[in-house]
Coordinates of C-alpha atoms in Angstrom, one line a residue:
M371 CA 0.0 0.0 0.0
K372 CA 1.4 3.4 -1.0
Y373 CA 0.7 6.6 1.0
A374 CA 0.9 10.3 -0.2
L375 CA 1.2 13.2 2.1
S376 CA -0.3 16.6 0.9
T377 CA -1.2 19.8 2.5
L378 CA -4.5 21.6 1.9
V379 CA -3.6 25.3 1.8
G380 CA -5.9 27.6 3.8
A381 CA -6.2 29.6 7.0
T382 CA -8.7 27.3 8.6
A383 CA -7.8 23.8 7.5
L384 CA -4.9 21.4 7.0
A385 CA -5.4 18.1 5.4
I386 CA -2.9 15.3 5.5
S387 CA -4.1 12.9 2.8
L388 CA -3.8 9.3 2.5
I389 CA -4.2 7.1 -0.6
G390 CA -5.3 3.6 -0.6
S391 CA -7.1 3.1 2.8
P392 CA -10.4 1.5 1.9
A393 CA -11.9 2.4 5.3
M394 CA -11.2 6.1 5.2
A395 CA -10.7 7.0 1.6
E396 CA -14.1 8.4 1.1
D397 CA -14.0 10.9 3.9
A398 CA -11.7 13.3 5.6
G399 CA -10.3 10.6 8.0
I400 CA -10.3 11.8 11.6
I401 CA -11.3 15.5 11.9
V402 CA -9.5 17.5 14.6
Y403 CA -11.0 20.7 15.8
N404 CA -7.8 22.4 16.8
A405 CA -7.6 25.4 19.2
Q406 CA -3.9 24.7 19.9
H407 CA -1.1 26.4 17.9
E408 CA -1.5 25.5 14.3
T409 CA 2.2 24.6 13.7
L410 CA 2.2 22.4 16.8
T411 CA -0.9 20.4 15.8
K412 CA 0.4 20.3 12.2
A413 CA 3.6 18.6 13.5
W414 CA 1.5 16.2 15.6
A415 CA -0.8 15.4 12.7
E416 CA 2.1 14.8 10.2
G417 CA 4.0 12.6 12.8
F418 CA 1.0 10.5 13.5
T419 CA 0.1 10.0 9.8
K420 CA 3.7 9.1 9.0
E421 CA 3.8 6.4 11.8
T422 CA 0.3 5.0 11.3
G423 CA -0.9 5.9 7.9
I424 CA -4.2 7.3 9.3
K425 CA -5.4 10.4 7.6
V426 CA -6.0 13.6 9.6
T427 CA -7.8 16.7 8.8
V428 CA -7.3 19.7 11.1
R429 CA -9.7 22.5 11.4
N430 CA -8.2 25.5 13.2
G431 CA -10.0 27.9 15.5
G432 CA -10.2 29.2 19.1
D433 CA -10.9 27.6 22.5
S434 CA -14.2 29.2 23.2
D435 CA -15.3 29.2 19.6
F436 CA -14.8 25.6 19.0
S437 CA -16.2 24.5 22.5
N438 CA -19.4 26.4 21.9
Q439 CA -19.6 25.1 18.3
I440 CA -19.3 21.5 19.6
V441 CA -21.9 22.1 22.2
A442 CA -24.2 23.5 19.5
E443 CA -23.5 20.6 17.1
G444 CA -24.2 18.1 19.9
T445 CA -24.1 14.5 18.6
S446 CA -24.1 15.7 15.0
S447 CA -20.7 17.2 15.3
P448 CA -18.3 16.1 12.5
A449 CA -15.3 16.4 14.8
D450 CA -13.5 13.3 16.2
V451 CA -10.9 15.0 18.3
F452 CA -10.9 18.4 20.1
L453 CA -7.6 20.0 21.1
T454 CA -7.4 23.1 23.2
E455 CA -4.8 25.6 24.5
N456 CA -6.6 25.9 27.9
S457 CA -8.8 23.5 29.9
P458 CA -12.0 25.6 30.5
A459 CA -13.0 24.7 26.9
M460 CA -12.6 21.1 27.6
A461 CA -14.6 21.4 30.8
L462 CA -17.4 23.0 28.9
V463 CA -17.7 20.1 26.4
E464 CA -17.2 17.6 29.2
S465 CA -20.1 19.1 31.1
A466 CA -22.4 18.8 28.0
G467 CA -21.6 15.0 28.0
L468 CA -20.0 15.1 24.6
F469 CA -16.7 13.4 25.3
A470 CA -16.1 9.6 25.2
P471 CA -13.8 8.2 27.9
V472 CA -10.2 8.4 27.0
D473 CA -8.6 4.9 26.5
A474 CA -6.9 3.8 29.8
D475 CA -3.5 3.2 27.9
T476 CA -3.5 6.9 27.0
L477 CA -4.5 8.1 30.5
A478 CA -1.6 6.0 31.9
Q479 CA 0.9 8.1 29.9
V480 CA 0.0 11.3 31.6
P481 CA 0.4 12.1 35.4
Q482 CA -2.9 12.6 37.2
D483 CA -2.1 16.2 37.8
Y484 CA -2.6 16.9 34.1
Q485 CA -5.8 15.0 33.6
P486 CA -9.3 15.2 35.1
A487 CA -10.5 12.5 37.4
S488 CA -13.3 11.7 35.1
G489 CA -11.0 10.4 32.4
K490 CA -13.1 12.1 29.7
W491 CA -10.0 14.1 28.4
V492 CA -6.4 14.3 29.0
G493 CA -3.6 16.9 29.1
V494 CA -1.4 17.1 26.0
A495 CA 0.7 20.2 26.9
A496 CA 0.9 22.9 29.5
R497 CA 1.8 26.7 29.7
S498 CA 2.8 28.8 32.8
T499 CA 1.4 32.1 33.8
V500 CA 4.3 34.7 34.2
F501 CA 4.7 38.5 34.8
A502 CA 6.8 39.7 31.8
Y503 CA 8.6 42.9 32.9
N504 CA 10.9 45.5 31.4
K505 CA 14.3 44.9 33.0
T506 CA 15.3 48.5 32.3
K507 CA 12.3 49.8 34.4
L508 CA 12.0 47.2 37.2
T509 CA 14.4 45.5 39.4
A510 CA 13.8 42.2 41.2
D511 CA 12.9 43.8 44.5
Q512 CA 10.2 46.0 42.7
L513 CA 8.3 43.1 41.3
P514 CA 4.9 42.0 42.6
K515 CA 5.1 39.2 45.2
S516 CA 1.7 37.9 44.1
M517 CA -0.5 38.4 41.1
L518 CA -3.0 39.8 43.6
D519 CA -0.6 42.7 44.4
L520 CA -1.4 44.1 40.9
A521 CA -4.8 45.3 42.4
D522 CA -3.0 47.7 44.7
P523 CA -3.2 51.4 43.7
S524 CA 0.6 51.5 43.5
W525 CA 0.3 49.5 40.3
K526 CA -2.2 51.9 38.5
G527 CA -1.0 52.4 34.9
R528 CA 1.9 50.1 35.2
W529 CA 0.8 46.7 33.9
A530 CA -1.1 45.2 31.0
A531 CA -2.9 42.1 29.9
S532 CA -5.1 40.9 27.0
P533 CA -8.5 40.3 28.7
S534 CA -10.4 39.3 25.6
G535 CA -8.2 36.2 25.0
A536 CA -8.9 32.6 26.2
D537 CA -5.4 32.6 27.9
F538 CA -6.1 35.4 30.3
Q539 CA -9.6 34.2 31.0
A540 CA -8.2 30.7 31.9
I541 CA -5.9 32.6 34.5
V542 CA -9.0 34.3 35.9
S543 CA -10.8 31.0 36.0
A544 CA -8.0 29.7 38.3
L545 CA -8.2 32.8 40.4
L546 CA -11.9 32.3 40.8
Q547 CA -11.5 28.7 41.9
L548 CA -8.7 29.5 44.3
E549 CA -9.9 32.7 45.9
G550 CA -13.7 32.7 45.4
E551 CA -16.1 34.9 43.6
A552 CA -16.1 37.9 45.8
A553 CA -12.2 38.2 45.9
T554 CA -12.1 37.6 42.1
A555 CA -14.7 40.3 41.4
D556 CA -12.8 42.8 43.6
W557 CA -9.5 42.0 41.9
L558 CA -11.1 42.4 38.4
K559 CA -12.6 45.7 39.5
A560 CA -9.1 46.9 40.6
M561 CA -7.6 45.6 37.4
K562 CA -9.9 47.7 35.4
T563 CA -8.6 50.7 37.2
N564 CA -5.0 49.8 37.1
F565 CA -4.2 48.1 33.8
T566 CA -3.8 48.7 30.1
A567 CA -5.5 46.5 27.7
Y568 CA -3.8 45.1 24.5
K569 CA -5.0 42.6 21.9
G570 CA -3.1 39.4 22.3
N571 CA -0.3 38.4 24.6
S572 CA 2.3 39.0 22.0
M573 CA 1.2 42.7 21.9
V574 CA 1.4 42.8 25.7
M575 CA 5.0 41.6 25.6
K576 CA 5.9 43.9 22.7
A577 CA 4.6 46.9 24.7
V578 CA 6.5 45.8 27.7
N579 CA 9.7 45.5 25.6
A580 CA 9.2 48.9 24.1
G581 CA 8.7 50.5 27.6
E582 CA 5.1 51.5 27.0
I583 CA 4.3 49.6 30.2
E584 CA 6.4 48.2 33.1
G585 CA 5.0 44.7 33.0
G586 CA 2.2 42.3 31.9
V587 CA 0.5 39.0 32.8
I588 CA 1.0 36.5 29.9
Y589 CA 2.0 32.9 29.2
H590 CA 5.6 32.0 29.3
Y591 CA 6.1 30.7 25.7
Y592 CA 5.6 34.1 24.0
Y593 CA 9.0 35.1 25.5
F594 CA 10.8 31.9 24.6
G595 CA 9.3 31.8 21.1
D596 CA 10.5 35.4 20.3
Q597 CA 13.9 34.8 21.9
A598 CA 14.3 31.7 19.5
K599 CA 13.7 34.0 16.5
T600 CA 15.2 37.5 16.5
G601 CA 14.5 38.5 20.1
E602 CA 13.3 41.9 18.7
N603 CA 10.2 42.0 20.8
S604 CA 11.7 40.6 24.0
K605 CA 15.3 41.9 24.3
N606 CA 14.3 44.2 27.2
V607 CA 12.1 41.6 28.8
E608 CA 12.6 39.2 31.7
L609 CA 10.1 36.7 33.2
H610 CA 9.0 36.7 36.8
Y611 CA 7.5 33.5 38.1
F612 CA 5.3 34.0 41.1
K613 CA 5.6 30.5 42.5
N614 CA 4.5 29.7 46.0
Q615 CA 1.1 28.2 44.9
D616 CA 0.1 31.8 44.0
P617 CA -2.9 32.3 41.6
G618 CA -0.2 33.9 39.3
A619 CA 1.7 30.6 39.2
F620 CA -1.2 28.9 37.5
V621 CA -0.2 26.3 35.0
S622 CA -2.9 25.9 32.3
I623 CA -3.4 22.4 30.9
S624 CA -3.9 22.1 27.1
G625 CA -6.4 19.3 26.6
G626 CA -7.3 16.6 24.2
G627 CA -10.5 14.6 24.0
V628 CA -12.4 12.2 21.7
L629 CA -16.0 13.1 20.9
A630 CA -18.5 10.5 21.8
S631 CA -20.2 11.0 18.4
S632 CA -16.8 10.3 16.5
K633 CA -17.3 8.3 13.4
H634 CA -13.8 6.9 13.7
P635 CA -13.4 6.4 17.5
K636 CA -10.6 3.8 17.2
E637 CA -8.4 6.1 15.0
A638 CA -9.3 9.2 17.2
Q639 CA -8.2 7.4 20.3
A640 CA -5.0 6.3 18.6
F641 CA -4.2 9.9 17.7
L642 CA -4.7 11.0 21.3
K643 CA -2.5 8.1 22.5
W644 CA 0.2 9.1 19.9
V645 CA 0.1 12.8 21.0
T646 CA 0.5 12.1 24.7
G647 CA 3.1 9.4 24.0
K648 CA 6.8 9.6 23.1
G649 CA 6.3 10.8 19.5
G650 CA 3.9 13.7 20.3
Q651 CA 5.7 14.8 23.5
D652 CA 9.1 14.8 21.7
V653 CA 7.6 17.4 19.3
L654 CA 7.2 19.7 22.3
K655 CA 10.8 19.2 23.4
T656 CA 12.3 19.9 20.0
G657 CA 9.7 22.1 18.3
D658 CA 9.2 25.8 18.4
S659 CA 6.0 26.0 20.5
F660 CA 7.9 26.2 23.8
E661 CA 5.0 24.6 25.6
Y662 CA 5.6 22.1 28.4
A663 CA 5.5 18.4 27.7
V664 CA 3.3 16.6 30.3
G665 CA 3.7 13.0 29.5
K666 CA 5.3 10.6 32.1
G667 CA 9.1 10.8 31.7
A668 CA 8.7 13.3 28.8
E669 CA 11.2 16.2 28.7
S670 CA 10.3 19.8 27.9
N671 CA 12.6 22.2 25.9
P672 CA 15.7 22.6 28.1
K673 CA 15.3 26.4 28.0
L674 CA 12.2 26.3 30.1
V675 CA 12.0 26.4 33.9
P676 CA 11.1 22.9 34.9
L677 CA 7.5 22.4 35.7
A678 CA 8.3 20.9 39.1
D679 CA 10.0 24.3 40.0
L680 CA 7.0 26.4 39.1
Q681 CA 5.3 25.7 42.4
A682 CA 1.9 25.9 40.7
P683 CA -1.3 25.9 42.8
K684 CA -3.5 22.9 42.8
V685 CA -6.5 23.5 40.4
D686 CA -9.2 21.2 39.4
A687 CA -9.4 21.7 35.7
T688 CA -12.8 20.2 35.4
T689 CA -14.4 23.0 37.4
L690 CA -12.8 26.0 35.7
N691 CA -15.8 28.0 34.8
S692 CA -15.4 30.0 31.7
K693 CA -19.1 31.3 31.7
K694 CA -18.8 32.7 35.2
V695 CA -15.4 34.3 34.4
T696 CA -16.8 36.1 31.3
D697 CA -19.8 37.3 33.3
L698 CA -17.5 38.6 36.1
M699 CA -15.2 40.3 33.6
T700 CA -18.1 41.8 31.8
A701 CA -19.4 43.2 35.0
A702 CA -15.9 44.6 35.8
G703 CA -16.0 46.4 32.4
L704 CA -13.1 44.2 31.0
L705 CA -15.1 42.6 28.1

């Protein structure tokens, strides 16, 4: 049997085509709704297809867009697999009862800290919350000890974030779980007074680098990705890790799940097993996404602060409430 690999050009879809498979030749193979980085999932799809011969079609979008779409599609969704950047989107689909249980062999590849107790989805990667700051404007002793300190009037006009993005909303979801609704509402109200809004974490870092703002709450990989290229947007930037189980030390789990309505459940489960296994996790170590590998025994890019050293707070990913977060952020005037 001969296989041919081809790419379907387009902003919203990537097709890795297989010739000669009677079972899957008439359709798109397994369809992945992908809210992860496009280049990362492309590498995963290509590696999986090369090893197994199973065709993969990737449709790219955002966490909240796809999770709401899957809920709207219900059992009629054409998707076989859903991949996210942050876990609130996984929790939404799980709460709608639309995931099939992940195969036990796959769950066994990932530590329990990076999967829900339900076994309905599994962590595929992770990212750390950081405070990116301009090292020409702030010294180590001037940095906030906690993310909660950014609500203090002394930080007015000095920090930034991208509140409309799923990344920041996931951070607020963790804050809500850890500190409760009243404390979160108060922090968001103070944030509205103190911070400057930018569209996207990369723009936050760029503004910090340019000295427009002293610091910003983002995820770690924006810095490492820029450093691996020209460093043009991060040459004046350093990362501050809050640690100490602080809400600002939140580690967000990127999830993967198989839809209960999948037309190719065996192949979909095989894809998730490959992504969480050595092949998929090695892509995280050697690729340019700079996200953390979460598989047992898997190594992340050596430039990253080890996951174990982040001292992240314990957060139940299944109860991160994206709807409540957007309600609270809207009430605070942030959305």
